[in-house]
Amino acid sequence: MTTDRLPSLSATALGGAVGAVARFQIWQVRDSSRWLMASTFAVNVVGCLLLGAALGYLSGSRAPVLRAGVLGLACGFTTFGFYALHGVTYDAAWHSVLYIVTTPVLSVVALAVGALITRPVAARR
């Protein structure tokens, strides 16, 4: 790491921490699986909206530290925002479609496989 990148890295880390804490606080409002799913859905949609609006507003500006902080905040709040950003800004259209469609499907399958292979044998019965 070079010292000239330290301000942007610091802004990203601070923004990510604030976003993650905000997301966690939203999840803590209620203790139910329905709330967790609804709030996660809302966080993903609102986070993507805010990320798009902020990056659109900051496009062309010469404020790399501010952009890094906004990116950290949005992606700490919702990692889905970063996924969506890559999906819509990649130049090859078919690769973007493939990425957008396969990422959630394969991610859910990977989560299920990971849970299955690490579950204790007694719990599998």
C-alpha atoms as a printed R data frame, in Angstrom:
    type eleno elety resid chain resno       x       y       z
1   ATOM     1    CA   MET     A     1   0.000   0.000   0.000
2   ATOM     2    CA   THR     A     2   1.285   3.420  -0.886
3   ATOM     3    CA   THR     A     3   0.695   6.404   1.369
4   ATOM     4    CA   ASP     A     4  -1.009   8.382  -1.411
5   ATOM     5    CA   ARG     A     5  -3.913   5.895  -1.285
6   ATOM     6    CA   LEU     A     6  -4.274   6.128   2.498
7   ATOM     7    CA   PRO     A     7  -6.955   8.881   2.500
8   ATOM     8    CA   SER     A     8  -9.180   6.947   0.082
9   ATOM     9    CA   LEU     A     9  -8.629   3.672   1.931
10  ATOM    10    CA   SER     A    10  -9.434   5.369   5.239
11  ATOM    11    CA   ALA     A    11 -12.603   6.927   3.804
12  ATOM    12    CA   THR     A    12 -13.667   3.535   2.412
13  ATOM    13    CA   ALA     A    13 -13.056   1.831   5.766
14  ATOM    14    CA   LEU     A    14 -14.914   4.519   7.719
15  ATOM    15    CA   GLY     A    15 -17.829   4.514   5.270
16  ATOM    16    CA   GLY     A    16 -17.966   0.709   5.336
17  ATOM    17    CA   ALA     A    17 -18.029   0.664   9.130
18  ATOM    18    CA   VAL     A    18 -20.841   3.233   9.282
19  ATOM    19    CA   GLY     A    19 -22.840   1.351   6.631
20  ATOM    20    CA   ALA     A    20 -22.423  -2.000   8.391
21  ATOM    21    CA   VAL     A    21 -23.500  -0.536  11.740
22  ATOM    22    CA   ALA     A    22 -26.543   1.087  10.113
23  ATOM    23    CA   ARG     A    23 -27.536  -2.215   8.506
24  ATOM    24    CA   PHE     A    24 -27.095  -4.061  11.810
25  ATOM    25    CA   GLN     A    25 -29.231  -1.486  13.656
26  ATOM    26    CA   ILE     A    26 -32.014  -1.899  11.106
27  ATOM    27    CA   TRP     A    27 -31.911  -5.665  11.588
28  ATOM    28    CA   GLN     A    28 -32.218  -5.201  15.360
29  ATOM    29    CA   VAL     A    29 -35.532  -3.303  15.182
30  ATOM    30    CA   ARG     A    30 -37.489  -6.560  15.439
31  ATOM    31    CA   ASP     A    31 -36.600 -10.122  16.267
32  ATOM    32    CA   SER     A    32 -38.366 -12.127  13.587
33  ATOM    33    CA   SER     A    33 -37.350 -13.911  10.417
34  ATOM    34    CA   ARG     A    34 -40.010 -11.973   8.472
35  ATOM    35    CA   TRP     A    35 -38.479  -8.633   9.586
36  ATOM    36    CA   LEU     A    36 -34.972  -9.838   8.748
37  ATOM    37    CA   MET     A    37 -36.001 -10.782   5.216
38  ATOM    38    CA   ALA     A    38 -38.067  -7.614   4.616
39  ATOM    39    CA   SER     A    39 -35.415  -5.314   6.053
40  ATOM    40    CA   THR     A    40 -32.641  -7.019   4.069
41  ATOM    41    CA   PHE     A    41 -34.688  -6.572   0.902
42  ATOM    42    CA   ALA     A    42 -35.264  -2.890   1.752
43  ATOM    43    CA   VAL     A    43 -31.603  -2.335   2.620
44  ATOM    44    CA   ASN     A    44 -30.540  -3.818  -0.717
45  ATOM    45    CA   VAL     A    45 -32.950  -1.685  -2.738
46  ATOM    46    CA   VAL     A    46 -32.370   1.549  -0.801
47  ATOM    47    CA   GLY     A    47 -28.607   0.963  -0.735
48  ATOM    48    CA   CYS     A    48 -28.524   0.519  -4.513
49  ATOM    49    CA   LEU     A    49 -30.627   3.649  -5.012
50  ATOM    50    CA   LEU     A    50 -28.350   5.702  -2.767
51  ATOM    51    CA   LEU     A    51 -25.200   4.286  -4.359
52  ATOM    52    CA   GLY     A    52 -26.460   5.062  -7.859
53  ATOM    53    CA   ALA     A    53 -27.578   8.572  -6.882
54  ATOM    54    CA   ALA     A    54 -24.317   9.354  -5.097
55  ATOM    55    CA   LEU     A    55 -22.100   8.018  -7.849
56  ATOM    56    CA   GLY     A    56 -24.185   9.789 -10.490
57  ATOM    57    CA   TYR     A    57 -23.885  13.039  -8.542
58  ATOM    58    CA   LEU     A    58 -20.152  12.574  -7.999
59  ATOM    59    CA   SER     A    59 -19.361  11.447 -11.557
60  ATOM    60    CA   GLY     A    60 -16.765  13.663 -13.081
61  ATOM    61    CA   SER     A    61 -15.875  15.267  -9.757
62  ATOM    62    CA   ARG     A    62 -12.344  15.399  -8.552
63  ATOM    63    CA   ALA     A    63 -13.149  14.114  -5.099
64  ATOM    64    CA   PRO     A    64 -11.712  10.582  -4.965
65  ATOM    65    CA   VAL     A    65 -11.783  10.490  -1.160
66  ATOM    66    CA   LEU     A    66 -15.485  11.419  -1.087
67  ATOM    67    CA   ARG     A    67 -16.271   8.821  -3.776
68  ATOM    68    CA   ALA     A    68 -14.329   6.203  -1.803
69  ATOM    69    CA   GLY     A    69 -16.247   7.064   1.361
70  ATOM    70    CA   VAL     A    70 -19.613   6.883  -0.407
71  ATOM    71    CA   LEU     A    71 -18.662   3.561  -2.000
72  ATOM    72    CA   GLY     A    72 -17.579   2.218   1.401
73  ATOM    73    CA   LEU     A    73 -20.790   3.441   3.054
74  ATOM    74    CA   ALA     A    74 -23.078   1.958   0.416
75  ATOM    75    CA   CYS     A    75 -21.198  -1.326   0.239
76  ATOM    76    CA   GLY     A    76 -20.978  -1.637   4.014
77  ATOM    77    CA   PHE     A    77 -24.706  -0.996   4.136
78  ATOM    78    CA   THR     A    78 -25.396  -3.477   1.334
79  ATOM    79    CA   THR     A    79 -22.871  -5.580  -0.534
80  ATOM    80    CA   PHE     A    80 -25.617  -6.051  -3.094
81  ATOM    81    CA   GLY     A    81 -24.958  -2.455  -4.186
82  ATOM    82    CA   PHE     A    82 -21.441  -3.320  -5.308
83  ATOM    83    CA   TYR     A    83 -22.744  -6.378  -7.160
84  ATOM    84    CA   ALA     A    84 -25.347  -4.235  -8.946
85  ATOM    85    CA   LEU     A    85 -22.771  -1.543  -9.750
86  ATOM    86    CA   HIS     A    86 -20.503  -4.079 -11.446
87  ATOM    87    CA   GLY     A    87 -23.429  -5.598 -13.308
88  ATOM    88    CA   VAL     A    88 -24.559  -2.341 -14.889
89  ATOM    89    CA   THR     A    89 -21.163  -0.747 -15.543
90  ATOM    90    CA   TYR     A    90 -19.356  -3.656 -17.202
91  ATOM    91    CA   ASP     A    91 -18.818  -3.052 -20.933
92  ATOM    92    CA   ALA     A    92 -19.660  -6.506 -22.310
93  ATOM    93    CA   ALA     A    93 -23.460  -6.819 -22.273
94  ATOM    94    CA   TRP     A    94 -23.711 -10.616 -22.294
95  ATOM    95    CA   HIS     A    95 -21.107 -10.932 -19.577
96  ATOM    96    CA   SER     A    96 -23.130  -8.494 -17.475
97  ATOM    97    CA   VAL     A    97 -26.314 -10.502 -17.971
98  ATOM    98    CA   LEU     A    98 -24.503 -13.733 -17.131
99  ATOM    99    CA   TYR     A    99 -22.976 -12.126 -14.030
100 ATOM   100    CA   ILE     A   100 -26.273 -10.626 -12.826
101 ATOM   101    CA   VAL     A   101 -28.235 -13.865 -13.318
102 ATOM   102    CA   THR     A   102 -25.723 -16.436 -12.136
103 ATOM   103    CA   THR     A   103 -24.309 -14.632  -9.092
104 ATOM   104    CA   PRO     A   104 -27.410 -14.924  -6.855
105 ATOM   105    CA   VAL     A   105 -28.217 -18.451  -8.036
106 ATOM   106    CA   LEU     A   106 -24.712 -19.799  -7.504
107 ATOM   107    CA   SER     A   107 -24.340 -17.865  -4.241
108 ATOM   108    CA   VAL     A   108 -27.457 -19.478  -2.761
109 ATOM   109    CA   VAL     A   109 -26.317 -22.911  -3.969
110 ATOM   110    CA   ALA     A   110 -22.841 -22.301  -2.477
111 ATOM   111    CA   LEU     A   111 -24.379 -21.271   0.837
112 ATOM   112    CA   ALA     A   112 -26.484 -24.430   0.942
113 ATOM   113    CA   VAL     A   113 -23.504 -26.643   0.033
114 ATOM   114    CA   GLY     A   114 -21.336 -24.938   2.657
115 ATOM   115    CA   ALA     A   115 -23.996 -25.473   5.310
116 ATOM   116    CA   LEU     A   116 -24.481 -29.109   4.309
117 ATOM   117    CA   ILE     A   117 -20.805 -30.041   4.345
118 ATOM   118    CA   THR     A   118 -20.158 -28.417   7.721
119 ATOM   119    CA   ARG     A   119 -23.329 -29.586   9.486
120 ATOM   120    CA   PRO     A   120 -22.623 -32.167  12.206
121 ATOM   121    CA   VAL     A   121 -23.518 -35.719  11.194
122 ATOM   122    CA   ALA     A   122 -26.147 -36.041  13.968
123 ATOM   123    CA   ALA     A   123 -28.001 -32.972  12.642
124 ATOM   124    CA   ARG     A   124 -28.244 -34.431   9.113
125 ATOM   125    CA   ARG     A   125 -30.630 -37.199  10.161
